[in-house]
């Protein structure tokens, strides 16, 4: 692994150190990139009344891979509070319904309206996906997905290490 030795922050070196951190920080780079990508997809999904985060919830619910809100949040890689906000909006819009699951779990399912909205929005998502990939050199999208998967794994290791 590559580690850069860094002098302690002082008033004399704070600006240079912060510039270096801004350029090197994986979290900062990931957040900046994710925000820009989300804005590009948001423009295409907006006519269907969906934000990219809500579209993601609908996609994961449609796959049936999550039997609880916790599993849904884990699949999406988001905090429970963010999921709760998106679930509330999707439930209020009649796109999802919560049904009793195992124990105290609530499992979310698409309503008929939710399935129809997702079907309407899928071509817009595909358009955004195609437009984004058209901006990249061949192989970059696959390499980015692979790198992001590796970064997620490293972040999970760091989180689980306490």
Coordinates of C-alpha atoms in Angstrom, one line a residue:
X1 CA 0.0 0.0 0.0
X2 CA 1.1 3.5 -0.7
X3 CA 1.1 5.9 2.3
X4 CA 2.3 9.5 2.2
X5 CA 4.1 10.9 5.2
X6 CA 2.4 14.1 6.1
X7 CA 3.5 16.8 8.4
X8 CA 1.2 17.8 11.2
X9 CA -1.2 20.6 10.2
X10 CA 0.0 24.1 11.3
X11 CA -1.1 27.6 10.4
X12 CA 2.0 27.7 8.1
X13 CA 1.2 24.6 6.1
X14 CA -2.6 24.3 6.4
X15 CA -3.5 25.6 2.9
X16 CA -1.0 23.4 1.1
X17 CA -1.9 20.3 3.3
X18 CA -5.6 20.9 2.7
X19 CA -5.1 21.2 -1.1
X20 CA -3.1 17.9 -1.0
X21 CA -5.8 16.2 1.0
X22 CA -8.5 17.5 -1.3
X23 CA -6.6 16.0 -4.3
X24 CA -5.8 12.6 -2.6
X25 CA -8.9 11.9 -0.4
X26 CA -10.8 8.9 -1.7
X27 CA -14.0 9.9 0.1
X28 CA -13.9 13.4 -1.3
X29 CA -13.2 12.1 -4.9
X30 CA -16.0 9.5 -4.6
X31 CA -18.5 12.0 -3.3
X32 CA -17.7 14.6 -6.0
X33 CA -18.0 12.0 -8.7
X34 CA -21.2 10.4 -7.3
X35 CA -22.8 13.9 -7.0
X36 CA -22.0 14.7 -10.6
X37 CA -23.1 11.3 -11.9
X38 CA -26.4 11.6 -9.9
X39 CA -27.1 15.0 -11.4
X40 CA -26.7 13.6 -14.9
X41 CA -29.1 10.7 -14.2
X42 CA -31.5 13.0 -12.3
X43 CA -32.1 15.1 -15.4
X44 CA -33.2 12.1 -17.3
X45 CA -35.4 10.6 -14.4
X46 CA -37.0 13.9 -13.3
X47 CA -39.9 13.7 -15.9
X48 CA -41.0 10.5 -14.1
X49 CA -40.9 12.1 -10.7
X50 CA -38.0 10.1 -9.6
X51 CA -34.6 11.0 -8.1
X52 CA -31.7 8.6 -8.8
X53 CA -31.8 7.4 -5.2
X54 CA -35.5 6.6 -5.5
X55 CA -34.9 4.8 -8.8
X56 CA -32.3 2.7 -7.1
X57 CA -34.7 1.7 -4.3
X58 CA -37.3 0.7 -6.9
X59 CA -34.7 -1.4 -8.8
X60 CA -33.5 -3.2 -5.7
X61 CA -37.1 -3.8 -4.5
X62 CA -38.0 -5.1 -8.0
X63 CA -35.2 -7.7 -7.8
X64 CA -36.7 -9.1 -4.6
X65 CA -33.2 -9.3 -3.0
X66 CA -34.0 -7.5 0.2
X67 CA -36.3 -8.9 2.9
X68 CA -36.1 -5.9 5.2
X69 CA -35.3 -2.2 5.4
X70 CA -31.8 -3.1 6.7
X71 CA -31.1 -5.5 3.8
X72 CA -32.4 -2.9 1.4
X73 CA -30.1 -0.2 2.9
X74 CA -27.2 -2.6 2.8
X75 CA -27.9 -3.5 -0.9
X76 CA -28.1 0.2 -1.8
X77 CA -25.1 1.1 0.3
X78 CA -26.9 3.9 2.1
X79 CA -27.7 4.9 5.7
X80 CA -31.0 3.8 7.2
X81 CA -32.1 7.5 7.6
X82 CA -31.6 8.1 3.8
X83 CA -33.5 4.9 3.0
X84 CA -36.3 5.9 5.4
X85 CA -36.7 9.3 3.6
X86 CA -36.8 7.6 0.2
X87 CA -39.2 4.9 1.3
X88 CA -41.5 7.5 2.8
X89 CA -41.6 9.4 -0.5
X90 CA -42.1 6.2 -2.6
X91 CA -44.8 4.9 -0.2
X92 CA -46.6 8.2 -0.2
X93 CA -46.5 8.2 -4.0
X94 CA -48.1 4.8 -4.1
X95 CA -45.1 3.2 -5.8
X96 CA -44.3 0.8 -3.0
X97 CA -46.2 -1.0 -0.3
X98 CA -44.9 -2.5 2.9
X99 CA -45.9 -6.0 3.7
X100 CA -45.3 -8.0 6.9
X101 CA -42.2 -10.2 6.6
X102 CA -40.4 -12.5 9.0
X103 CA -40.7 -11.5 12.6
X104 CA -41.0 -7.7 12.9
X105 CA -39.6 -7.1 9.4
X106 CA -41.4 -5.2 6.8
X107 CA -40.7 -6.2 3.2
X108 CA -41.3 -3.7 0.5
X109 CA -42.9 -4.5 -2.8
X110 CA -43.7 -2.6 -6.0
X111 CA -47.3 -1.7 -6.4
X112 CA -48.9 -1.8 -9.9
X113 CA -48.3 1.9 -10.1
X114 CA -44.7 1.4 -9.0
X115 CA -44.1 -1.3 -11.7
X116 CA -45.6 1.0 -14.3
X117 CA -43.5 4.0 -13.2
X118 CA -40.4 1.9 -13.2
X119 CA -41.2 0.5 -16.7
X120 CA -41.7 4.1 -17.9
X121 CA -38.4 5.3 -16.4
X122 CA -36.2 2.5 -17.6
X123 CA -35.7 3.9 -21.1
X124 CA -34.7 7.2 -19.6
X125 CA -32.2 5.5 -17.3
X126 CA -30.9 3.6 -20.3
X127 CA -30.5 6.8 -22.2
X128 CA -28.5 8.3 -19.3
X129 CA -26.4 5.1 -19.0
X130 CA -25.6 5.1 -22.8
X131 CA -24.8 8.9 -22.8
X132 CA -22.5 8.5 -19.8
X133 CA -20.7 5.5 -21.3
X134 CA -20.4 7.3 -24.6
X135 CA -18.3 9.9 -22.9
X136 CA -15.8 7.3 -21.7
X137 CA -12.9 5.5 -23.5
X138 CA -13.5 1.8 -24.2
X139 CA -13.1 -0.3 -21.0
X140 CA -13.3 2.7 -18.6
X141 CA -16.8 1.9 -17.4
X142 CA -15.9 -1.7 -16.6
X143 CA -12.6 -0.6 -14.9
X144 CA -14.5 2.0 -12.9
X145 CA -17.1 -0.5 -11.7
X146 CA -14.3 -2.9 -10.7
X147 CA -12.4 -0.2 -8.8
X148 CA -15.5 1.0 -7.1
X149 CA -16.2 -2.6 -5.9
X150 CA -12.7 -2.8 -4.5
X151 CA -13.1 0.5 -2.8
X152 CA -16.5 -0.7 -1.3
X153 CA -14.7 -3.8 0.0
X154 CA -11.9 -1.7 1.6
X155 CA -14.4 0.7 3.2
X156 CA -16.4 -2.3 4.7
X157 CA -13.2 -3.7 6.1
X158 CA -12.4 -0.4 7.7
X159 CA -15.9 0.0 9.1
X160 CA -15.9 -3.6 10.5
X161 CA -12.5 -3.2 12.0
X162 CA -14.0 -0.5 14.2

